[in-house]
Coordinates of C-alpha atoms in Angstrom, one line a residue:
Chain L
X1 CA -19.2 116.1 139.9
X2 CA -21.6 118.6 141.3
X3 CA -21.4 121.9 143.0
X4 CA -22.9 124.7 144.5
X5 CA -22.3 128.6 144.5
X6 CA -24.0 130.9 147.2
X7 CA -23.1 134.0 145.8
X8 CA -23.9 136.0 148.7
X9 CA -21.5 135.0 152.5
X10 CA -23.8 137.6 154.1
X11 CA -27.1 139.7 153.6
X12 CA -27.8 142.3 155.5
X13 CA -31.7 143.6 155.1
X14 CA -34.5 145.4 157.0
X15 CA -37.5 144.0 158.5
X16 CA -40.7 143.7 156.0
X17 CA -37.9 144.3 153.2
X18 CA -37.9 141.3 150.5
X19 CA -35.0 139.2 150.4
X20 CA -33.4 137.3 147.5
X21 CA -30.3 134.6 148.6
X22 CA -28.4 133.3 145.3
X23 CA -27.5 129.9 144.5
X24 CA -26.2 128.3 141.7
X25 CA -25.2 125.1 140.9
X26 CA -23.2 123.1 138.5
X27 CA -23.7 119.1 137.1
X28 CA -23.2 117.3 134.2
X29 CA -26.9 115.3 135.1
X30 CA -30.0 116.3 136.0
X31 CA -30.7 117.6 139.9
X32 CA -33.1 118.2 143.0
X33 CA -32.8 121.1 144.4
X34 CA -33.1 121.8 148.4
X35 CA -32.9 124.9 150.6
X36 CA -31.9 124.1 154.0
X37 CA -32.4 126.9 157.1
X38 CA -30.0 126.8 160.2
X39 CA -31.4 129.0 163.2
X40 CA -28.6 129.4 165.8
X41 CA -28.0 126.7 167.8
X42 CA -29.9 124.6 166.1
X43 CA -29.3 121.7 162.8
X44 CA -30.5 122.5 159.7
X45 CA -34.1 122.2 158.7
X46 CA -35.3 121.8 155.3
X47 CA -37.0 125.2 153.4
X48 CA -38.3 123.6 150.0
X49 CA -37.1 121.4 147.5
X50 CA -37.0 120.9 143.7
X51 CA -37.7 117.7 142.8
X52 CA -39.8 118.1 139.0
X53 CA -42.4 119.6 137.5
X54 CA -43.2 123.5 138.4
X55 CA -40.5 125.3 138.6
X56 CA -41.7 127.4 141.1
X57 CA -41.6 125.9 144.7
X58 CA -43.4 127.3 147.8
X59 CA -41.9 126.3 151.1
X60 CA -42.2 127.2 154.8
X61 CA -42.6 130.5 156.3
X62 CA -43.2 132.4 153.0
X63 CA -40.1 131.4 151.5
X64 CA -40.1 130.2 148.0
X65 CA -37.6 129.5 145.0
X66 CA -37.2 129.2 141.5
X67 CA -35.6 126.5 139.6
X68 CA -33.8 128.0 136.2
X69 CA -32.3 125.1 134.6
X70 CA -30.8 127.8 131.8
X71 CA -29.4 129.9 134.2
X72 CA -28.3 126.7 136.5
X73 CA -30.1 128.7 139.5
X74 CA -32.0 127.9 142.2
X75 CA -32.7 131.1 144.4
X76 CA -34.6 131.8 147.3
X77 CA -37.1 134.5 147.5
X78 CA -39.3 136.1 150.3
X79 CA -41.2 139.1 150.0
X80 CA -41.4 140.5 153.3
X81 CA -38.8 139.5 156.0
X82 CA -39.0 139.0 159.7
X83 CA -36.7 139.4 162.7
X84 CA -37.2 136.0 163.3
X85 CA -35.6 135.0 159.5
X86 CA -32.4 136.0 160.7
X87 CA -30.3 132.3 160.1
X88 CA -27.9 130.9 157.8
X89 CA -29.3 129.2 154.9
X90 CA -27.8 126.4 152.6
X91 CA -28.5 125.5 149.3
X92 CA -28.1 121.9 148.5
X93 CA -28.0 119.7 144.9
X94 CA -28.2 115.7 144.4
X95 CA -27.9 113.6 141.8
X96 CA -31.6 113.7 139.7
X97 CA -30.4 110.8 136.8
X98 CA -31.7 107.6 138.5
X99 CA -28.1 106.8 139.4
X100 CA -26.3 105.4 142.2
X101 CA -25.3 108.9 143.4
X102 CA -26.6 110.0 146.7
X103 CA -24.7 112.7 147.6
X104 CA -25.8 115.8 148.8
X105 CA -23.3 118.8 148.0
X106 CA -23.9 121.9 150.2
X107 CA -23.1 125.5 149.6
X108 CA -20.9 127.5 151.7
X109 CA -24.0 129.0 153.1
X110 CA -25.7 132.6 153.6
X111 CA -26.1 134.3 156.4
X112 CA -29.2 136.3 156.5
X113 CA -29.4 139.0 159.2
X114 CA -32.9 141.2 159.6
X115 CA -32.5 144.4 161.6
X116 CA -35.3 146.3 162.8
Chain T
X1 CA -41.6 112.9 168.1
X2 CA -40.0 112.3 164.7
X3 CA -36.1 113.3 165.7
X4 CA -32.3 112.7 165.4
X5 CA -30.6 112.9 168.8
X6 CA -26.8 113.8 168.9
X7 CA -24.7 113.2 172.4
X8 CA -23.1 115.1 173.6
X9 CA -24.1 118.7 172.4
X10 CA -21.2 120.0 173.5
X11 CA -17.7 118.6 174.6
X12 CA -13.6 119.9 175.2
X13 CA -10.6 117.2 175.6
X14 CA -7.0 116.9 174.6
X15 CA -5.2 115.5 171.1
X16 CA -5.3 111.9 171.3
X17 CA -8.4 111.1 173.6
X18 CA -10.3 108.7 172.0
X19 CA -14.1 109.8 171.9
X20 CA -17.5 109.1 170.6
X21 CA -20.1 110.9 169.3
X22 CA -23.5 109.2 169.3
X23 CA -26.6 109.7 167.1
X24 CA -29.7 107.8 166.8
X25 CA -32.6 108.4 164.9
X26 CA -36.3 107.0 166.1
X27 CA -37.8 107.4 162.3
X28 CA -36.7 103.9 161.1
X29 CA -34.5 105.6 158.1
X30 CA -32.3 103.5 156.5
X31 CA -29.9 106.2 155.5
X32 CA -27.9 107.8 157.6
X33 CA -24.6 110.6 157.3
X34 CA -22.1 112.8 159.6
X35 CA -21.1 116.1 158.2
X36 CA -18.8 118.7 159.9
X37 CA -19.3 122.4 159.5
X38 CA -16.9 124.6 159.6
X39 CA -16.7 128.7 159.0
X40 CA -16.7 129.3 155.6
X41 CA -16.7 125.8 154.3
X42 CA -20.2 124.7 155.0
X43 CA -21.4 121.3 155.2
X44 CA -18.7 118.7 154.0
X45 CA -20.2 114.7 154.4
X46 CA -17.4 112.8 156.6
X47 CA -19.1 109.0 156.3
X48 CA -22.3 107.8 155.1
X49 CA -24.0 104.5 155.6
X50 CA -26.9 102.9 153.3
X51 CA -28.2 100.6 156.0
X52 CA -27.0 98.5 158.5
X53 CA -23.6 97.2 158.1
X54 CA -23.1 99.1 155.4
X55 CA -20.7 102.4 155.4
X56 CA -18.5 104.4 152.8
X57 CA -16.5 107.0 153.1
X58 CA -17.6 110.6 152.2
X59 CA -15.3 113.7 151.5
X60 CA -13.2 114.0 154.4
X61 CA -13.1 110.9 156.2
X62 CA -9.5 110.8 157.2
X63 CA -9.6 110.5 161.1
X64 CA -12.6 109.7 161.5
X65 CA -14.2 105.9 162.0
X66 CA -18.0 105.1 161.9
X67 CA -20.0 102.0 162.7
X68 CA -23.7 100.8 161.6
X69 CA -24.5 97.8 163.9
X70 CA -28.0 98.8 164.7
X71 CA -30.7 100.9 162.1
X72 CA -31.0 103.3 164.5
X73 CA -27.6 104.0 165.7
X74 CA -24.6 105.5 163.5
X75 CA -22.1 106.9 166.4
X76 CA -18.9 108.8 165.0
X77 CA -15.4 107.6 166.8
X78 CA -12.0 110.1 166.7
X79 CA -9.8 107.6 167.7
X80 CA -7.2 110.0 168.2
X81 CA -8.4 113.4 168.0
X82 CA -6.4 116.6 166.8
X83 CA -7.1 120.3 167.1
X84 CA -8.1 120.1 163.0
X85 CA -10.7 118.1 163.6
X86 CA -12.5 121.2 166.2
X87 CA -15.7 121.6 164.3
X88 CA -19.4 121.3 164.7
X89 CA -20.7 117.8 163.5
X90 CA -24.1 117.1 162.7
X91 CA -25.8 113.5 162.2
X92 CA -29.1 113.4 159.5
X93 CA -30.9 110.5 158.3
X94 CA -33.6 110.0 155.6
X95 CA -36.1 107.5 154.9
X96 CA -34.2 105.6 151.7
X97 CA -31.0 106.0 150.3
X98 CA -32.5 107.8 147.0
X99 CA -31.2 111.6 146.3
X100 CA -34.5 112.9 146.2
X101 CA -35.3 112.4 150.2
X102 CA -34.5 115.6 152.6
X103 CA -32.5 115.2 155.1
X104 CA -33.4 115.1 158.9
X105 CA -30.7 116.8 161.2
X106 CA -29.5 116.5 164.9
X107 CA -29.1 119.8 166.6
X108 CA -25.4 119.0 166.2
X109 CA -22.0 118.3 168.9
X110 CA -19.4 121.1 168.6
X111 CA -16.1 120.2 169.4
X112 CA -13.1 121.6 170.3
X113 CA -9.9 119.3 170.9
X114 CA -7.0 121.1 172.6

């Protein structure tokens, strides 16, 4: 079975501060690896996502993570926030083995507020 | 436009008034799923389907009935509804079954069952 910690419920930052959300996960197979965004009001929309090779992925709006298969992490990195990146954010793992697997197992999510 | 519509967005009735919530997709994707979100909890998968006429349950399913008759269309039916199933659904699809495709998501139906 697979699983997914977000360490962080909620992270509070300043605008043009970086950012780091946490996620680790936990599988007995190999994985891909997604970050999903919510904005409010809205369905989730997909960040970046691990799939194989580097294991440093860029994704929209500046956003990027770092698979550590040691470590079983996966988090997300920005270097300079926005007002606008204020939205709750989901980490994600699937089955990477080639099996018959398909699920997706979401994190209990972060919610990332940027003051000014 | 590439999207996955949800109806309705938004909707309040009473414990044990059959309903439906509708989604279809316009990409051609064979897979499609229902979560629900709730606080705390994030996504949990209720039912997913393959392709058409072909459903399984996900991790909370109980309460819930789902039909694939059409690609396109995967509505969700509360045939009698109770206040524990208030939550905010959403619909996705992707392209092939496979657990390497992301996810495309309706803008989701919250609802609240008195």
């Amino acid at each position: 079975a697979q699983s997914v910690t977000q360490l962080d419920s909620q992270v509070p930052v300043f605008e043009e501060a970086p950012v780091e959300l946490r996620c680790n996960y936990s599988s007995s197979v190999s994985v891909y690896l997604f970050w999903y965004v919510q904005y409010p009001n809205q369905g989730l929309q997909l960040l970046l996502k691990y799939l194989s090779g580097s294991t440093l992925v860029k994704g929209i709006n500046g956003f990027e993570a770092e698979f550590n298969k040691s470590q079983t992490s996966f988090h997300l990195r920005k270097p300079s926030v926005h007002i606008s990146d204020t939205a709750e954010y989901f980490c994600a793992v699937s089955d990477g083995s080639g099996g018959s697997n398909y699920k997706l197992t979401f994190g209990k999510g972060t919610l990332l507020t940027v003051n000014p | 436009e590439a999207q996955v519509t949800q109806n309705p967005r938004y909707l309040i009735t009473v414990t044990g008034k059959k309903l439906t919530v509708t989604c279809s997709q316009n990409m051609n994707h064979e897979y499609m799923s229902w979560y629900r979100q709730d606080p705390g909890l994030g996504l949990r998968q209720i039912y997913y389907s393959m392709n058409v006429e072909v459903t399984d349950k996900g991790d909370v399913p109980e309460g819930y009935k789902v039909s694939r008759k059409e690609k396109r269309n995967f509505p969700l039916i509360l045939e009698s509804p109770s206040p524990n199933q208030t939550s905010l659904y959403f619909c996705a699809s992707s392209l092939f079954p496979v657990s390497n495709q992301p996810q495309h998501f309706g803008d989701g139906t919250r609802l609240s069952i008195l």
